[in-house]
Coordinates of C-alpha atoms in Angstrom, one line a residue:
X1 CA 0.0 0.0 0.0
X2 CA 1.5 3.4 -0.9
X3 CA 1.1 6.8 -1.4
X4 CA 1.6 8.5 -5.2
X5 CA 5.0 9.7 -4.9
X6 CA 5.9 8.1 -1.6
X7 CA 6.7 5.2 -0.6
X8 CA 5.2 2.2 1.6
X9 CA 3.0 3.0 4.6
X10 CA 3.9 1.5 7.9
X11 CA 1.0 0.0 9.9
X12 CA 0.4 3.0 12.2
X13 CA 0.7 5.5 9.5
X14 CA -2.0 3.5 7.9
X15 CA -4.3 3.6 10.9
X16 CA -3.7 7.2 11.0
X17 CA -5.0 8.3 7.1
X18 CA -7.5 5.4 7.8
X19 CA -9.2 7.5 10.5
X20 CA -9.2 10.7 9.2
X21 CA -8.9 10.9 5.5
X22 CA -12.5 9.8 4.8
X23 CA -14.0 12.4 6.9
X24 CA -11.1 15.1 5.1
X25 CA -14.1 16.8 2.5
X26 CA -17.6 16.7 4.2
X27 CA -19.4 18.1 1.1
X28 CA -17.8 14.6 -0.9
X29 CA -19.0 12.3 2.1
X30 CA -22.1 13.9 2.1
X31 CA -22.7 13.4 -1.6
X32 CA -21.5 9.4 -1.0
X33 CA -23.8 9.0 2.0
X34 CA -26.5 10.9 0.5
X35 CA -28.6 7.5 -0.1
X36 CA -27.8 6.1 3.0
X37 CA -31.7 6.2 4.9
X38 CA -32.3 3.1 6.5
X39 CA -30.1 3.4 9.6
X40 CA -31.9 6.4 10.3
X41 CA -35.0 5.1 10.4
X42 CA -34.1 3.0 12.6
X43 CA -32.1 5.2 15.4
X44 CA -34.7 8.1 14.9
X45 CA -37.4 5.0 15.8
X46 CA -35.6 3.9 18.8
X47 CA -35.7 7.8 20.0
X48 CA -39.3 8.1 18.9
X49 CA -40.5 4.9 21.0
X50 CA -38.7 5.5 24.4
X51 CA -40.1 9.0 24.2
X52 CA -40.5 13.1 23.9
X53 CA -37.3 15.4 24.1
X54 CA -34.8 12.5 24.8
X55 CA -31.4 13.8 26.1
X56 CA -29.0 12.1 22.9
X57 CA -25.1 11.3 22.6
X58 CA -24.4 10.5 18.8
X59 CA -20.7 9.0 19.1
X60 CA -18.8 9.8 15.1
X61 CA -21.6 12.3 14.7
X62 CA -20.2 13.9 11.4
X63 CA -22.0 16.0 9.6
X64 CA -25.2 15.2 10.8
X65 CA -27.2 12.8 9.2
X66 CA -28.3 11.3 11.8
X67 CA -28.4 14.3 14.3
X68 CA -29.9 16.6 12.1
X69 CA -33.0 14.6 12.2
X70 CA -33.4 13.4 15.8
X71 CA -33.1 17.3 16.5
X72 CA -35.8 17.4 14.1
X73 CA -38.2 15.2 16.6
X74 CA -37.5 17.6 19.0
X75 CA -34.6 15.6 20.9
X76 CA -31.9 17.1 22.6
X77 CA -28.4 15.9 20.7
X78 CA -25.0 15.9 21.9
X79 CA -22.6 15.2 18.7
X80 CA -19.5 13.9 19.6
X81 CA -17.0 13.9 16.6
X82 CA -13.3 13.7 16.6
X83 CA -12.8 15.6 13.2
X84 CA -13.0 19.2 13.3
X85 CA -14.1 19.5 9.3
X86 CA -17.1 17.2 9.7
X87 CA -18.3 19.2 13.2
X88 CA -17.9 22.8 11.2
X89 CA -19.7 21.7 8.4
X90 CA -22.8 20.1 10.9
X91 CA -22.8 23.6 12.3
X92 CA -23.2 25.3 8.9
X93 CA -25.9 22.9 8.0
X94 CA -27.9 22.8 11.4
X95 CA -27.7 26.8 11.1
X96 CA -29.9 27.0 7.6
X97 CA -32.1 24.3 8.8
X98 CA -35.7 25.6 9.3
X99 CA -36.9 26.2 12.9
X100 CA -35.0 25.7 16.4
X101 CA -32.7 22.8 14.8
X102 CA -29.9 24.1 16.2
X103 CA -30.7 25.3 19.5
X104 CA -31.4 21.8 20.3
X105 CA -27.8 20.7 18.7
X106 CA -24.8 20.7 20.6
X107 CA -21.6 19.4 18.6
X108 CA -18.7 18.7 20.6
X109 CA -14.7 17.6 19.4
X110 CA -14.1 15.0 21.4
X111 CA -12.8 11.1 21.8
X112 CA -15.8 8.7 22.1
X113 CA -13.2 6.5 24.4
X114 CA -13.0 9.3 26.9
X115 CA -16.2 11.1 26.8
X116 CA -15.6 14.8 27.6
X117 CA -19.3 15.3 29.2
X118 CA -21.1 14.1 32.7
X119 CA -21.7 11.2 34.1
X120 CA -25.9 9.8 33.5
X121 CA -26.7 12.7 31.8
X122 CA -28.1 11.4 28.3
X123 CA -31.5 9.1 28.1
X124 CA -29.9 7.6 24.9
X125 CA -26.6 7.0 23.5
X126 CA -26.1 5.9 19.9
X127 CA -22.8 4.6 17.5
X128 CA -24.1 4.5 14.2
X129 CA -22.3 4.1 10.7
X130 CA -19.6 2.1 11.7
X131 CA -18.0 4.5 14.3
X132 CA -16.8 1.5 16.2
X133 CA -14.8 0.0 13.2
X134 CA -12.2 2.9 13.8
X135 CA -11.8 1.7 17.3
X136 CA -8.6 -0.9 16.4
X137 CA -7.9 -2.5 19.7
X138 CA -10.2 -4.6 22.1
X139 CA -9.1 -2.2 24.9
X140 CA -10.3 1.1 22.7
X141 CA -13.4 -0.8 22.3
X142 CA -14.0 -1.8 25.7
X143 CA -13.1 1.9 26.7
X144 CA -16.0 3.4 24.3
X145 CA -18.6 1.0 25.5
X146 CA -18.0 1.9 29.3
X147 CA -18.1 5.6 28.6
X148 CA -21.4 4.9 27.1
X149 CA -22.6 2.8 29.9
X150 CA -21.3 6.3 32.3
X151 CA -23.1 8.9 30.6
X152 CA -26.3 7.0 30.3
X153 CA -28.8 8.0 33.1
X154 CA -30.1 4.2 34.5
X155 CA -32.6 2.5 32.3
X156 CA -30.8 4.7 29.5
X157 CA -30.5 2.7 26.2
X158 CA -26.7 2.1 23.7
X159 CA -27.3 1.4 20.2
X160 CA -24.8 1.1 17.6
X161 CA -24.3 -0.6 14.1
X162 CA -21.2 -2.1 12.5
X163 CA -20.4 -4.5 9.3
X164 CA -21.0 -8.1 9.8
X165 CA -17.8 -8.8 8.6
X166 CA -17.5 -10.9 5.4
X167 CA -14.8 -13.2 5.1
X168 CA -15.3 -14.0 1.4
X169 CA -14.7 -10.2 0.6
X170 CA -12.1 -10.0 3.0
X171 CA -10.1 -11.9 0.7
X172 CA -10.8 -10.6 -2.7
X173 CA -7.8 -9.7 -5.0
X174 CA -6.3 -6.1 -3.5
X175 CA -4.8 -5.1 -7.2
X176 CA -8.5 -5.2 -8.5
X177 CA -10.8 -2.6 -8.5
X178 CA -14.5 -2.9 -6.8
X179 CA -17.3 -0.7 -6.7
X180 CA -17.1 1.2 -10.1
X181 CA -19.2 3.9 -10.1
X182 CA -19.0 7.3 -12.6
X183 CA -20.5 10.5 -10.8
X184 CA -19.8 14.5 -10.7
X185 CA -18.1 15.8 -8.0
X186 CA -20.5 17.7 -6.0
X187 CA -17.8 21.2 -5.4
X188 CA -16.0 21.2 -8.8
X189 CA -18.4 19.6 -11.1
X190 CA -15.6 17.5 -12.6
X191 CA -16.9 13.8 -14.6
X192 CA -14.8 11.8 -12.0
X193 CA -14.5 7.8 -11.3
X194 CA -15.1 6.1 -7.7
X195 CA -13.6 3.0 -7.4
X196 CA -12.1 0.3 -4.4
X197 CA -10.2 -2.4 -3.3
X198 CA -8.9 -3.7 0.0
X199 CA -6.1 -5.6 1.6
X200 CA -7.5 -7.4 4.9
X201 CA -4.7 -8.2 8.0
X202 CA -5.9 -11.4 9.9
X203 CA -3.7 -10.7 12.6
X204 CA -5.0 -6.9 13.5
X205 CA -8.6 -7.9 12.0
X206 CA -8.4 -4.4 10.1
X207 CA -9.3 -4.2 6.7
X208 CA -7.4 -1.1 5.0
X209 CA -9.6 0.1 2.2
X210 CA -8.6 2.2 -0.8
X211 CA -10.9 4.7 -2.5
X212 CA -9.9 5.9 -5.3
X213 CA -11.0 9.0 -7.4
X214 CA -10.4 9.2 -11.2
X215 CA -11.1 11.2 -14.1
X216 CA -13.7 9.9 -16.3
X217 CA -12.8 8.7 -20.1
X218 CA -14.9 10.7 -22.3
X219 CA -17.5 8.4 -23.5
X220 CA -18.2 6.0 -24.5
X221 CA -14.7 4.4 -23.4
X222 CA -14.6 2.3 -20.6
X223 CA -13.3 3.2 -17.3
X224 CA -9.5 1.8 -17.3
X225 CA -7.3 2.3 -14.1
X226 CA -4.4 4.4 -14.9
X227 CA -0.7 3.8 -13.5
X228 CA -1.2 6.6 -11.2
X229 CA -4.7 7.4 -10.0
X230 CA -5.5 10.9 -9.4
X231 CA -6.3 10.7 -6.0
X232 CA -6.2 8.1 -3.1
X233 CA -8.4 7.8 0.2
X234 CA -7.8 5.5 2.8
X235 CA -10.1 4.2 5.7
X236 CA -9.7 1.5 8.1
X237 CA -12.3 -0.5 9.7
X238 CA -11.3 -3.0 12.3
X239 CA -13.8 -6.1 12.1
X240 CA -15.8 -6.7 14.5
X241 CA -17.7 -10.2 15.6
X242 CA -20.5 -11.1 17.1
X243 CA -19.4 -12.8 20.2
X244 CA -17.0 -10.1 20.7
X245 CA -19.8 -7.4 20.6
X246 CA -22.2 -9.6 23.1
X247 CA -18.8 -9.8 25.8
X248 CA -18.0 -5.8 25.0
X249 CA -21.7 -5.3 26.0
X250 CA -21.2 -7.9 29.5
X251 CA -18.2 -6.4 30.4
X252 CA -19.1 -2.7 29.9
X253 CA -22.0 -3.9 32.7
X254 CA -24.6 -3.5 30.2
X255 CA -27.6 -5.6 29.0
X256 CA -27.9 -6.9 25.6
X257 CA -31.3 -6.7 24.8
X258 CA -31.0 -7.8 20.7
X259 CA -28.3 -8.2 18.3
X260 CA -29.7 -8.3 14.7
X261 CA -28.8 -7.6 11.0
X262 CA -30.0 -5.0 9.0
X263 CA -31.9 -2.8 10.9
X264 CA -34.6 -5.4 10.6
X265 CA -33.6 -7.5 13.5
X266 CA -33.0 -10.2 11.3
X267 CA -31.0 -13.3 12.4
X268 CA -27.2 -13.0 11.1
X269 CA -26.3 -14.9 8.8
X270 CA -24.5 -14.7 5.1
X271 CA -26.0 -11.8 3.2
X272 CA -26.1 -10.1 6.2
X273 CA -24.7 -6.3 6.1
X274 CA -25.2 -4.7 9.4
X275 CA -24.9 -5.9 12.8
X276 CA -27.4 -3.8 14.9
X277 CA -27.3 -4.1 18.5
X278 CA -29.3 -2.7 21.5
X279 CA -28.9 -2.9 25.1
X280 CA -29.6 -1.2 28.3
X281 CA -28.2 0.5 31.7
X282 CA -29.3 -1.8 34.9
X283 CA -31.0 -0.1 37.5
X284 CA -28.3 0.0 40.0
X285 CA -25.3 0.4 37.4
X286 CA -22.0 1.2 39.0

């Protein structure tokens, strides 16, 4: 895996630009996600049913795509987001969203393993999109799901979503290119190319994705990778299992209440995306 013009990337480096780069251009991730509904559906439901004016903590907030909305419903949402780009950008667009949006919004920079906000203070606390993916070690993980056991008031409600990890695609060929898709970039209005591929490492259980952006061919030719594509995004997302979501939920001193696929509460299985779980704060919670 390397760079244009630079050489190979060490592991950490790696972890680094798989964090952050991603969430680099929040108009482009926007654009990509723009689709993206079901999830939110489904978090803005779990909000709805437990309730009026729920106090929320979003961990990996963003830009808002699921905030924006439970504000909306007339919820209370703490954002949590580590990237500064993504925050600045949910404040531009919660500020030209009709009504007292956000006033009810309150986006914080922060580290969703050490929570910079109160202990029992939020009815709710939800993990969508993924978020726990860039979490690489079972300790970081552990870390996030006690801080979201802390700031949940007693009979206070976690919910988050992450890949079912698929070990066919895990293992596809990391020189080919996946997920070819022509589109206009949504600042410059170039004819650009989207394209991926992977290389998966068994022994961290991080998969290091490349997205790459190219230049359209005029048409009609077809899209062929050049030597050197024109720009290269990287994003890491540690795999996560099932039986080692059910013991981060024990040991955070939490109650699993369902683990399900596809926002459906489905039974996983192959053809599975999404692993959606639920659980709750004891009465008595230390």
């Amino acid at each position: 895996m390397t760079r244009r013009g630079k050489g190979p990337l060490d592991p950490e480096a790696l972890l680094r630009l798989g964090t952050s780069e991603h969430y680099e251009d929040p108009e482009l991730y926007d654009f990509e996600y723009r689709d993206h509904r079901h999830d939110v559906a489904w978090y803005r439901g779990l909000a709805r049913d437990r309730g009026p004016r729920q106090r929320v903590v979003e961990l990996g907030a963003g830009t808002g795509r699921i905030s924006l909305p439970l504000c909306h419903d007339g919820h209370g949402v703490v954002a949590v987001d580590r990237m500064p780009t993504m925050l600045d950008h949910l404040r531009r667009k919660a500020q030209g969203v009709a009504g007292d949006v956000a006033a009810r919004l309150e986006p914080v920079l922060g580290d969703i393993t050490a929570l910079p906000l109160p202990d029992a203070g939020a009815d709710l606390v939800f993990a969508p999109f993924n978020v726990l993916m860039h979490l690489y070690s079972w300790e970081d993980l552990l870390r996030c799901f006690r801080e979201a056991a802390r700031v949940l008031v007693p009979g206070g409600r976690f919910a988050f979503d992450v890949l079912l990890p698929d070990l066919e695609w895990l293992t596809w060929d990391p020189e080919e290119r996946h997920s070819v898709t022509h589109f206009t970039h949504p600042r410059t209005g170039a004819a650009m190319v989207y394209s991926t591929n992977h290389t998966y490492d068994p022994h961290t259980q991080v998969c290091h994705v490349r997205i790459f952006y190219d230049d359209a061919p005029k048409r009609p030719r077809a899209f062929k990778p050049p030597p050197e594509p024109a720009q290269v995004v990287h994003l890491a997302h540690r795999q996560i299992f099932p039986e080692e979501l059910r013991h981060l939920v024990a040991a955070a001193g939490l109650t699993l209440d369902s683990l399900g696929g596809n926002f459906r509460g489905t039974r996983l299985a192959p053809g599975v995306d999404s692993q959606c779980g639920l659980c709750t704060k004891p009465q008595g919670h230390v």
